[in-house]
Every structure is written in C-alpha cells, then in structure tokens.
Short mmCIF file of C-alpha atoms and ligand atoms in Angstrom, two decimals:
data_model
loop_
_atom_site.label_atom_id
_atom_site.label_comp_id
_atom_site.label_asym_id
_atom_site.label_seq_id
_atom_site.Cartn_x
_atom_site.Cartn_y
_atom_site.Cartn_z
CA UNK W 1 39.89 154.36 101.26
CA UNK W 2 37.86 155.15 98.32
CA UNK W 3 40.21 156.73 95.99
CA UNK W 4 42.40 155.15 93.71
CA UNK W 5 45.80 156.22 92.19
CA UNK W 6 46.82 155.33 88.48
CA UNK W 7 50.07 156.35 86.80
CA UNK W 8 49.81 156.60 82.97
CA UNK W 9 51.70 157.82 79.75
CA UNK W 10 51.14 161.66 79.80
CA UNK W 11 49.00 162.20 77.57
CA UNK W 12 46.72 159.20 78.33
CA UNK W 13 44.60 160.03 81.15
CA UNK W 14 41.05 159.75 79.62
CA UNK W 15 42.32 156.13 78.29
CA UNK W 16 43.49 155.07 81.50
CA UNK W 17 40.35 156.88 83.18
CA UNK W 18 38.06 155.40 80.59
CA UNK W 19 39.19 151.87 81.28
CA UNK W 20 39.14 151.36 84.99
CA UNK W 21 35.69 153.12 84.70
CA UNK W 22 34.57 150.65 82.28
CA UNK W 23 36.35 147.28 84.29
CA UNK W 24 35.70 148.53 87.65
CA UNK W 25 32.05 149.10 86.64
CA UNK W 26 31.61 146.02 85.02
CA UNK W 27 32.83 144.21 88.63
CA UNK W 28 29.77 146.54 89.86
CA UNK W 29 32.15 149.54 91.21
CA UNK W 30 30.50 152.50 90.52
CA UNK W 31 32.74 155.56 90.43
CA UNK W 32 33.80 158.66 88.24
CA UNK W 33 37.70 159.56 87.54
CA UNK W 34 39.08 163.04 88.30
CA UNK W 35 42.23 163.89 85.83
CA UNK W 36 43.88 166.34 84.38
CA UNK W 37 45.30 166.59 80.66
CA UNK W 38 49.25 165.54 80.26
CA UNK W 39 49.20 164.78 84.07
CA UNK W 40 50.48 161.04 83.82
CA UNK W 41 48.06 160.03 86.45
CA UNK W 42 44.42 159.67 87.46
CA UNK W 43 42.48 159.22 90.53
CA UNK W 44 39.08 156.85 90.29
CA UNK W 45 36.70 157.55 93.30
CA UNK W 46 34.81 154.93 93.89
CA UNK W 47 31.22 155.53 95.90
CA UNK W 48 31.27 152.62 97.97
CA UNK W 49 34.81 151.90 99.56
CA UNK W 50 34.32 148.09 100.56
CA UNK W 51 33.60 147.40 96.88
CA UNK W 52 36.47 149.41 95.89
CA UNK W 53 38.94 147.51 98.46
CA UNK W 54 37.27 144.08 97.35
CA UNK W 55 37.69 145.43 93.36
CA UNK W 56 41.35 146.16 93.91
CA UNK W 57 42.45 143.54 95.76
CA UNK W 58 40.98 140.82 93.19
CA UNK W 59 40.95 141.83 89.82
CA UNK W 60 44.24 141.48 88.57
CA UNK W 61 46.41 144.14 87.66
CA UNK W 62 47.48 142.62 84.37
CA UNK W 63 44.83 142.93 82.74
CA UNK W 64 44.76 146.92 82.55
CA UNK W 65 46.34 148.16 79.10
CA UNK W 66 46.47 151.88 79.97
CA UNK W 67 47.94 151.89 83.71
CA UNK W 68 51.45 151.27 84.66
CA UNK W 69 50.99 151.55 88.45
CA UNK W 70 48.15 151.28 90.71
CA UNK W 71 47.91 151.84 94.63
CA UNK W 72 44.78 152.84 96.67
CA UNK W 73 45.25 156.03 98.20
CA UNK W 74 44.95 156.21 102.21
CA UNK W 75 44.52 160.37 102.56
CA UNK W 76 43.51 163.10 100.55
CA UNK W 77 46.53 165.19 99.11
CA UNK W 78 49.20 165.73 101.44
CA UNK W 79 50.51 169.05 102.03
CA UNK W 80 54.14 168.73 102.61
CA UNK W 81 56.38 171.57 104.64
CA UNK W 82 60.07 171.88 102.70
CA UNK W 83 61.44 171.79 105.77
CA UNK W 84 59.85 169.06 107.23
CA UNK W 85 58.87 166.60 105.04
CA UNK W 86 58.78 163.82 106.70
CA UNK W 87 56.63 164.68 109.76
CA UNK W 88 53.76 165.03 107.54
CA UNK W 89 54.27 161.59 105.92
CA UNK W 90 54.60 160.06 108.76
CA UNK W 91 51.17 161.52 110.84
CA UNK W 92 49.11 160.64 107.62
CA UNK W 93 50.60 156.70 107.61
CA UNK W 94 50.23 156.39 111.26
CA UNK W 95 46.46 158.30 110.81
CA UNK W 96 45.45 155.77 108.17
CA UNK W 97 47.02 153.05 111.16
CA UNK W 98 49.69 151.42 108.38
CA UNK W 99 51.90 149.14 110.27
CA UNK W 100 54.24 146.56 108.88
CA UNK W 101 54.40 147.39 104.85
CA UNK W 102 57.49 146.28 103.54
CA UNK W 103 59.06 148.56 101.12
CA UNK W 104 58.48 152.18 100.59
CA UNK W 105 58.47 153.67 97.24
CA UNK W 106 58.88 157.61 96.34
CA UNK W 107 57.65 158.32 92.95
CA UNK W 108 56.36 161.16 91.10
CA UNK W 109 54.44 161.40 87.42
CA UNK W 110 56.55 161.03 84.62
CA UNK W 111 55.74 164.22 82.98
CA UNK W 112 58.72 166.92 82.31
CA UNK W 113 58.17 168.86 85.85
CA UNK W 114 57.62 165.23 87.54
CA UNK W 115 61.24 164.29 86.41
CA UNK W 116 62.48 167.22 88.01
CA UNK W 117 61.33 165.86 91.17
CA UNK W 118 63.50 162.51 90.52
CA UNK W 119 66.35 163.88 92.39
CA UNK W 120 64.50 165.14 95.15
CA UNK W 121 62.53 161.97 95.28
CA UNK W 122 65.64 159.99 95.48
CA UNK W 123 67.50 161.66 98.50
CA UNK W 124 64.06 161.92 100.50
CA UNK W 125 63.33 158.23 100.05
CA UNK W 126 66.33 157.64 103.06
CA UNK W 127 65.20 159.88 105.91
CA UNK W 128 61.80 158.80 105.21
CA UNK W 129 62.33 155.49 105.37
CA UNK W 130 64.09 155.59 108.27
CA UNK W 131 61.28 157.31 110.39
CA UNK W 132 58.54 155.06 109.00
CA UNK W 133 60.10 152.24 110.23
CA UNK W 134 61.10 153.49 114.01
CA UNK W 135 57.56 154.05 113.98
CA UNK W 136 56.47 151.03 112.36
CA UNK W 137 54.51 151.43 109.45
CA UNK W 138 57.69 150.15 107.85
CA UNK W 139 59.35 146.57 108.71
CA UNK W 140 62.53 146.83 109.82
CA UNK W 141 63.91 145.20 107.01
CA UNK W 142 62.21 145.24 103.31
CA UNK W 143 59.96 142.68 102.27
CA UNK W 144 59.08 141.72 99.61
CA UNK W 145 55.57 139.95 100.13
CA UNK W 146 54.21 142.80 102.66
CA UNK W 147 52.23 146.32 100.80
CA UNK W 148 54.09 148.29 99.34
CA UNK W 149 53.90 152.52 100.58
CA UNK W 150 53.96 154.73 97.79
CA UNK W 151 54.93 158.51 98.19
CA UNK W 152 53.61 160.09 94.59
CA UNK W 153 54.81 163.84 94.67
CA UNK W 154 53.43 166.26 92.89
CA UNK W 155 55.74 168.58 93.84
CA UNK W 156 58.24 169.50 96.52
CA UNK W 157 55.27 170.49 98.49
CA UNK W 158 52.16 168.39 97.76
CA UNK W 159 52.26 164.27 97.36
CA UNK W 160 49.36 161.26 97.51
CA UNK W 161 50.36 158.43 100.03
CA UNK W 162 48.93 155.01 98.50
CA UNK W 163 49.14 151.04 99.06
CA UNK W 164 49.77 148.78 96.88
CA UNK W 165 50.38 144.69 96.98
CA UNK W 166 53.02 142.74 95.59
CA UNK W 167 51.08 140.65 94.51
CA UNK W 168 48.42 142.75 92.37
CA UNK W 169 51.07 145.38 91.53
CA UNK W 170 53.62 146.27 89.14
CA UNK W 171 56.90 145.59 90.67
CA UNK W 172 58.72 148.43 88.97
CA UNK W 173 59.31 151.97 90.30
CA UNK W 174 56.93 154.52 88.82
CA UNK W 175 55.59 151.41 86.89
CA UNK W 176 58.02 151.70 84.55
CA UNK W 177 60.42 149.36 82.70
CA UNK W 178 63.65 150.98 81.72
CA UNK W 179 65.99 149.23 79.68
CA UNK W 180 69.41 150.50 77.93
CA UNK W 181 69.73 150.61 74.58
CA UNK W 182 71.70 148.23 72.45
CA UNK W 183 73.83 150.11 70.06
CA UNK W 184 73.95 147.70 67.66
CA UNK W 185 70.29 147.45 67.00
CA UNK W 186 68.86 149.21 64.19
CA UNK W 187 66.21 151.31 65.40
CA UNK W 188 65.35 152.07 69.05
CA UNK W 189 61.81 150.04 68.70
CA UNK W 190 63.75 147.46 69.68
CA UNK W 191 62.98 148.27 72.89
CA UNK W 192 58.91 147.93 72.24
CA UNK W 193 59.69 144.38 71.82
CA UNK W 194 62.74 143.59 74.25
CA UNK W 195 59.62 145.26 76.98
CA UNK W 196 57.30 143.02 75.64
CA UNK W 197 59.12 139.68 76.00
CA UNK W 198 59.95 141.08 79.60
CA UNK W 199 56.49 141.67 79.99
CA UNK W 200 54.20 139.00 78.70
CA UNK W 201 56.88 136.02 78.82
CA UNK W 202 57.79 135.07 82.35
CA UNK W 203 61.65 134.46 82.13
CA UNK W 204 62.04 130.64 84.07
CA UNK W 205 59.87 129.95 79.92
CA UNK W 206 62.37 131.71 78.18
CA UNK W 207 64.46 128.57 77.64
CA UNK W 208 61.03 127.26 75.98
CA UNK W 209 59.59 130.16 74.21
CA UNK W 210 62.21 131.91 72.78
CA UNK W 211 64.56 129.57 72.84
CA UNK W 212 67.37 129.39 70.10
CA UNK W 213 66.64 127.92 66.97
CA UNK W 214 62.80 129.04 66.39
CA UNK W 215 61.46 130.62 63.50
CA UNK W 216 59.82 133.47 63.70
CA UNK W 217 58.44 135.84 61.12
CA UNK W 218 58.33 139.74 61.79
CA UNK W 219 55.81 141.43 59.44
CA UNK W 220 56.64 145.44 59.22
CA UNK W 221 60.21 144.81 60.29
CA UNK W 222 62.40 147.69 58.82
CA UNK W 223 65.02 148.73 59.40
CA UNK W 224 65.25 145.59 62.08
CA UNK W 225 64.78 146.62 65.57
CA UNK W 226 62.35 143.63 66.34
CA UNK W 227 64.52 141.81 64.13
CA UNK W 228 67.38 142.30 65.93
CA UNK W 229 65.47 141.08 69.24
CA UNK W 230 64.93 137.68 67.56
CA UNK W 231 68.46 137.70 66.00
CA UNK W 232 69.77 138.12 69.30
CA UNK W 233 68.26 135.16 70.81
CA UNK W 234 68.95 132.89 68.29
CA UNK W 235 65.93 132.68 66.25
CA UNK W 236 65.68 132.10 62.14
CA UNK W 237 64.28 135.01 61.02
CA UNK W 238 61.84 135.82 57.99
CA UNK W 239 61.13 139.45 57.69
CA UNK W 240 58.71 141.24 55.54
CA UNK W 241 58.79 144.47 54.48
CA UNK W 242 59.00 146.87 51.42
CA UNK W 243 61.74 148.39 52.92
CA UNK W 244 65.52 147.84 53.76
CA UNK W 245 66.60 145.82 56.36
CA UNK W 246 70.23 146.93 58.04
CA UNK W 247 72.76 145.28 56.77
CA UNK W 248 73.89 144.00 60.45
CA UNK W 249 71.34 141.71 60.48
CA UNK W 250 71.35 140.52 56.93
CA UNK W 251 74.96 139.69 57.72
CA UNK W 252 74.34 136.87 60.71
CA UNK W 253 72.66 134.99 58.05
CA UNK W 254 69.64 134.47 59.86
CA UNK W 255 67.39 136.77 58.49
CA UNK W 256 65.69 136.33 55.00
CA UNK W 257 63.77 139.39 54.13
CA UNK W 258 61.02 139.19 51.20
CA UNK W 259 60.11 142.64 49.75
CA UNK W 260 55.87 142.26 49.90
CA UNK W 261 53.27 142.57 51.49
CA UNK W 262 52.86 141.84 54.38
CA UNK W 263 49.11 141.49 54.40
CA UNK W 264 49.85 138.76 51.59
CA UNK W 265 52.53 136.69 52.52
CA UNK W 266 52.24 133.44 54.50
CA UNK W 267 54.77 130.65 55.26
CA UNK W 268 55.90 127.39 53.18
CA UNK W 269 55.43 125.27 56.02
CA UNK W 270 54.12 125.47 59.69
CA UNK W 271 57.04 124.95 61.39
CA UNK W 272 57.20 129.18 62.92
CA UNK W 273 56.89 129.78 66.49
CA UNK W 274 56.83 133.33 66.90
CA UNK W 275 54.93 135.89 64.55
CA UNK W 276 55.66 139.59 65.61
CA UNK W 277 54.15 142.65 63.52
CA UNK W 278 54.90 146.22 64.02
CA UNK W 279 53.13 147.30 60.52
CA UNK W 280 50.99 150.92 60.63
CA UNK W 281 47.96 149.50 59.94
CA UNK W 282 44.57 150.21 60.89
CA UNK W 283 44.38 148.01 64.20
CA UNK W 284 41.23 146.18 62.98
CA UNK W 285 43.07 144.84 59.80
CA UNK W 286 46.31 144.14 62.08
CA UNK W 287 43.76 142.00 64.42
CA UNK W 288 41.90 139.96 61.70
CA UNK W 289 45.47 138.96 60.15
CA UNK W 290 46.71 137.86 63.90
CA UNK W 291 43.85 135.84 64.36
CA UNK W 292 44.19 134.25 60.61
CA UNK W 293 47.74 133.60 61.36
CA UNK W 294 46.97 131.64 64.57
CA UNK W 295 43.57 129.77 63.08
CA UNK W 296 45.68 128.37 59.94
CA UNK W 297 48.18 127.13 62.51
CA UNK W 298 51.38 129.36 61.03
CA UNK W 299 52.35 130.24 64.29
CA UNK W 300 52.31 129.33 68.17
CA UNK W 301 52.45 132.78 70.00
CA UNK W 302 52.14 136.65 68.61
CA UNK W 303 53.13 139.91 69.87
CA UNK W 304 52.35 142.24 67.68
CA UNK W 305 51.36 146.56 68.00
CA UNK W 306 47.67 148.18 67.35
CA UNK W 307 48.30 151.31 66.42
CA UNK W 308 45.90 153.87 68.18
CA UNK W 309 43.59 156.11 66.45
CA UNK W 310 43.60 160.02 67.18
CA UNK W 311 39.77 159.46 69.09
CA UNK W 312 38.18 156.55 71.30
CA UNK W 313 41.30 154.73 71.74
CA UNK W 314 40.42 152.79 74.69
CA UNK W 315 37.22 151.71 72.97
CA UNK W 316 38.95 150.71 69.92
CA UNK W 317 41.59 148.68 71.22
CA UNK W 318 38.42 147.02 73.57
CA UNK W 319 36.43 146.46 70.30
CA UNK W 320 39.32 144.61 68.32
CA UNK W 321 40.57 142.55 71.56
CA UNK W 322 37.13 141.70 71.71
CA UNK W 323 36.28 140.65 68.06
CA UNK W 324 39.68 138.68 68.27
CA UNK W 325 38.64 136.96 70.74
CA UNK W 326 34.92 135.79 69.41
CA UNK W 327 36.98 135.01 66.18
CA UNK W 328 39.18 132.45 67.67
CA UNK W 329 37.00 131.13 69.67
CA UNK W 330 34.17 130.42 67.15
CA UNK W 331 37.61 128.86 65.50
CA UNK W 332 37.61 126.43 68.00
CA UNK W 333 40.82 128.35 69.54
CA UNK W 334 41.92 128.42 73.29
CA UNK W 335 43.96 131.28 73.52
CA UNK W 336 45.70 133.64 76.05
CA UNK W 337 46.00 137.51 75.52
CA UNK W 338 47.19 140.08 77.41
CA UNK W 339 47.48 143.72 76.24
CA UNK W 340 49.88 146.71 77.70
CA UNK W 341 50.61 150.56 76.91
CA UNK W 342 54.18 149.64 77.31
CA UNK W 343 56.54 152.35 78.37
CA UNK W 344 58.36 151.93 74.99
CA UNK W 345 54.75 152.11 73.44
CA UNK W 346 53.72 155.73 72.35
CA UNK W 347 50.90 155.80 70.29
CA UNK W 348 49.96 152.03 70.12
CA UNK W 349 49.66 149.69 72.27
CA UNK W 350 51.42 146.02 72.79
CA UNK W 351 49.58 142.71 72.77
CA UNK W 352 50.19 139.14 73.27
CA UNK W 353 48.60 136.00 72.24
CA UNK W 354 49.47 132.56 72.52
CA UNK W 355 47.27 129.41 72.32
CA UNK W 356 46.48 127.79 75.70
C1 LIG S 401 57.10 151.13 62.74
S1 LIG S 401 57.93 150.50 61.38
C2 LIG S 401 58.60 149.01 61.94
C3 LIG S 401 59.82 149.18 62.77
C4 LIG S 401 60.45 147.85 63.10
N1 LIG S 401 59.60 147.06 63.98
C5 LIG S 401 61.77 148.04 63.78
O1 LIG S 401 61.87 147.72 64.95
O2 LIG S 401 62.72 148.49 63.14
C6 LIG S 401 56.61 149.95 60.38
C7 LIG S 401 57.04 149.22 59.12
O3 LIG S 401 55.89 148.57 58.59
C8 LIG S 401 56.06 148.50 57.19
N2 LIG S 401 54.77 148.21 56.59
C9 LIG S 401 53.65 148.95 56.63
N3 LIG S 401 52.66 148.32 55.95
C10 LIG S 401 53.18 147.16 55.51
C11 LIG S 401 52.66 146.08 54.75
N4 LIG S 401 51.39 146.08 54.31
N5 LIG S 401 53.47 145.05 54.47
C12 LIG S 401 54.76 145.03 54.89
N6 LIG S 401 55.29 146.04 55.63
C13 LIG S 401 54.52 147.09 55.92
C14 LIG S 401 56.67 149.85 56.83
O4 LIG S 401 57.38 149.76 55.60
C15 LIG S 401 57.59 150.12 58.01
O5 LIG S 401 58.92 149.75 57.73
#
C-alpha cells in the first residue's frame, strides 16, 4: 500500500496536496500527490510503502488543516460492473487479504456529481456489507476499535477501496460534520463555531470550558451567529463590531455590544474565558492580536477564523501558525493549537488555542 486517499473541500486539492507533501516529507516520506481541480480528493503516493504505513499509522490525524478524511488505499481504482457491484469489492478486499475490519463505510467526494452518488451509496452499503462479512473481511458485528473499510465511488462504475483506523481517523462519514441549523440564530456562521466547539473541545470538558456563566468576548460578531453560540450556552457576552447585532440576542440581556474597533478594544478586567473572532482581516494581523490577547492574560482559550488569501494558502496559514507559535513561546506561553478547514469553513480556516 503506497497510495493514500484524502477527502477535501472541492476546490482545495493543491492545499490539501501541498500539506501532506510538506508533513509527510518532513517525517522523511518522500512522495508526490496526483489531483485533480474541484475533485474533493487527492491521492499522495508515497515511494517507499513501509514509511508510508509507519507515517500513517503515527502521525496523528488532527493535526492536518486541509483533510477531512484519510484512509490508505489497498488497490488501484476499482472498476465496478452495474450489475455486479459487489463481486468486484469483494475479490479486491479478499486480494489485499483484509479480514476482521469492523465497520464499512461507502462514501463518495462531496462535489455536485459525488452527491448524486449519495443515494446509490446508501442502498449499496447493505448488500455489500453483507457479503464482506460472510467472507470475513467484515466482523460479524461492527466494531468500533477494528479498521474501518472505505468504499470512495467515483461513480456508479469506478470506486478506491481504503483503510482507515479509529483511532487516527475522523469518525464521521465522508469526514464531514453535519449539523442542523438553528432558526433562531442570526446568521448561518453559527455553524463555523457550533463545528468548532464540536471539534476542538472534547464534550466530557464541556461542563468546564464552556460552561454557563463565562465571559467571553466575540470580536467581528455581526449580526450574532457566534454570538448566539455563546448565548446559548450561557455565557456573558461582549461583542464588538461596527455593525448591528440582532435584536434576539440583545434581548437575553447577555450581550453588550460596543460599536469599535475591534483591533482596539480590550477588556476592564481579566476575568474572560473565551475570546472568539470572525473579523475579515488579513490573517497575519488576526494572529498577532490572538497571541496579544493570550500574552496580556485577557483570555484562557481562542477560536477564532484566518481568512485565506486567493494564492499560497497552505503556506500562509503554516507561516502565521508558525510565527504564533515562536511569539508565545518567546512570551513564556505553553499553549495548545490545533487548526481545521472545517466543513462550515469556506474560504478560511478554523483554529484553536488554549494555554496548556
Ligand atoms: C464574517 S462577519 C462575522 C459574522 C459573525 N461571526 C456571525 O456569526 O454573525 C465579519 C464581521 O467582522 C466585522 N469586522 C471587520 N473588521 C472589524 C474590526 N476591525 N473591528 C470590529 N469588527 C470588524 C465586520 O463588520 C463583520 O460584521
């Protein structure tokens, strides 16, 4: 197995290509990508397969920004008969001697013609599943802690078969994180941060990090939808903006909302938890005021967007996770960061800091 599959935001391939070429070669995997504009996925081919397996198995999946599902692939493209899928699924598993995974997944890229495909994906995922596991490359029941088999069609007639581990894996089908909207939220960016929290904040440290009663402040917050977020869980909420904030939220009574800028303000006292920041900024300036925030000790934890530039996105949003992190740690600073193209994300990505 030398190949390996990652699913992206259409549109983002040389991102996503550009940073596992970058992380994989600086874990000394040597390899070139092979993508196609608006495809949603790439493939990295590695030279060496044993560094490739030993890449993917420990460098953790979290720490990619531009992929939102990885699996190594086991066969070159399948060619798949209409009228007999399934045969040709299950020769390749039982060529590539799979036994014992525990959950099979059919997906497909999430570009218009791959959503066509949902359908189809959905009804085929029964017989399928049924015939890998009389012939075992499927457990007889799911589980949870064994590979995962993913089917990623291209079409009703071509599909990659990969493996992935729960462990070093996202847990979501196609990678992706869909959530409903509420109505009552202002704007759908809500969503960009209700993702996020999902995300970066494991839920059994809800009850601790965004717990009622925090402050937070949420720079670039009209008309609300990050607002709202905070609202919702109980937070006291100071929101800065030149704009107007709905009147929904002004109504709970815990939002104050100062009319400046955002760039300019800081807080009476150091009693806020939470600093969020959605402004369209350049993503150098956004970084520098994070990292100012968190040095003077105004807040705990940010999540906050870096909006991406029309060329060298990956290598910006490198460069400015990078020069946050020399700044706070020439500050004396221990902190945490993780960074994802979230599925609510378009062109910007999501990142999360919090002192350690
Ligand atoms: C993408 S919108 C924010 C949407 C908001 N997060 C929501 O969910 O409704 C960006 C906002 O940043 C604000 N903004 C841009 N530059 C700013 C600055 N220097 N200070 C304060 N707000 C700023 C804009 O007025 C705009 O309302």
């Amino acid at each position: 197995m030398r190949q390996l599959l990652l699913y992206c935001r259409a549109g983002f391939e040389k991102e996503c290509a550009a940073e596992i070429q970058d992380k994989a070669g600086q874990q000394g995997v040597a390899g070139f990508c092979k993508l196609s504009n608006n495809s949603a996925f790439v493939i990295f081919e590695a030279y060496d397969s044993e560094s490739l397996a030993s890449f993917y198995r420990d460098y953790d999946f979290d720490k990619l920004i531009f992929a939102r599902q990885w699996c190594l692939l086991v066969d070159e493209k399948l060619e798949l008969d209409p009228a007999d899928r399934v045969s040709a699924v299950v020769q390749a598993a039982l060529g590539a001697e799979l036994r014992n995974l525990g959950e099979l997944r059919v997906e497909y890229p999430e570009t218009n013609d791959g959503k066509t495909l949902s359908t189809l994906a959905r009804k085929f995922t029964v017989p399928l599943r049924q015939a890998l596991r009389q012939c075992g490359v499927l457990l007889k029941k799911e589980n949870q802690r064994a590979p995962v088999l993913h089917l990623f069609m291209l079409s009703g007639k071509e599909a990659y078969l990969g493996l992935s581990y729960p462990e070093n894996n996202s847990p979501l089908e196609n990678g992706i994180m869909r959530l409903k909207f509420p109505s009552e939220a202002p704007s759908r960016s809500t969503l960009k941060l209700e993702e996020a929290f999902i995300q970066f904040i494991p839920k059994d440290e809800w009850e601790t990090r965004l717990a009622s009663g925090m402050n937070a402040v949420d720079l670039g917050a009209c008309p609300g939808g990050w607002t709202y977020q905070l609202v919702k869980r109980s937070m006291m909420v100071v929101a800065i903006d030149n704009g107007m904030m709905a009147d929904s939220l002004m109504d709970t009574g815990q939002v104050k909302h100062y009319q400046v800028d955002g760039f300019k303000y800081t807080p009476d006292k150091k009693n806020v938890y939470w600093l969020v920041c959605d402004m369209i900024e350049k993503p150098q300036r956004v970084g520098d005021l994070v990292c100012d925030w968190l040095i003077n000790g105004w807040c705990q934890e940010s999540i906050f967007n870096l909006k991406l530039p029309m060329k060298k996105r990956y290598e910006t949003v490198a460069e400015v996770l990078e020069a946050m992190q020399q700044k706070l740690k020439e500050a004396g600073l221990r902190v945490r960061f993780q960074a994802k193209h979230l599925y609510h994300d378009r062109e910007e990505v999501t990142v999360h800091v919090c002192k350690a």
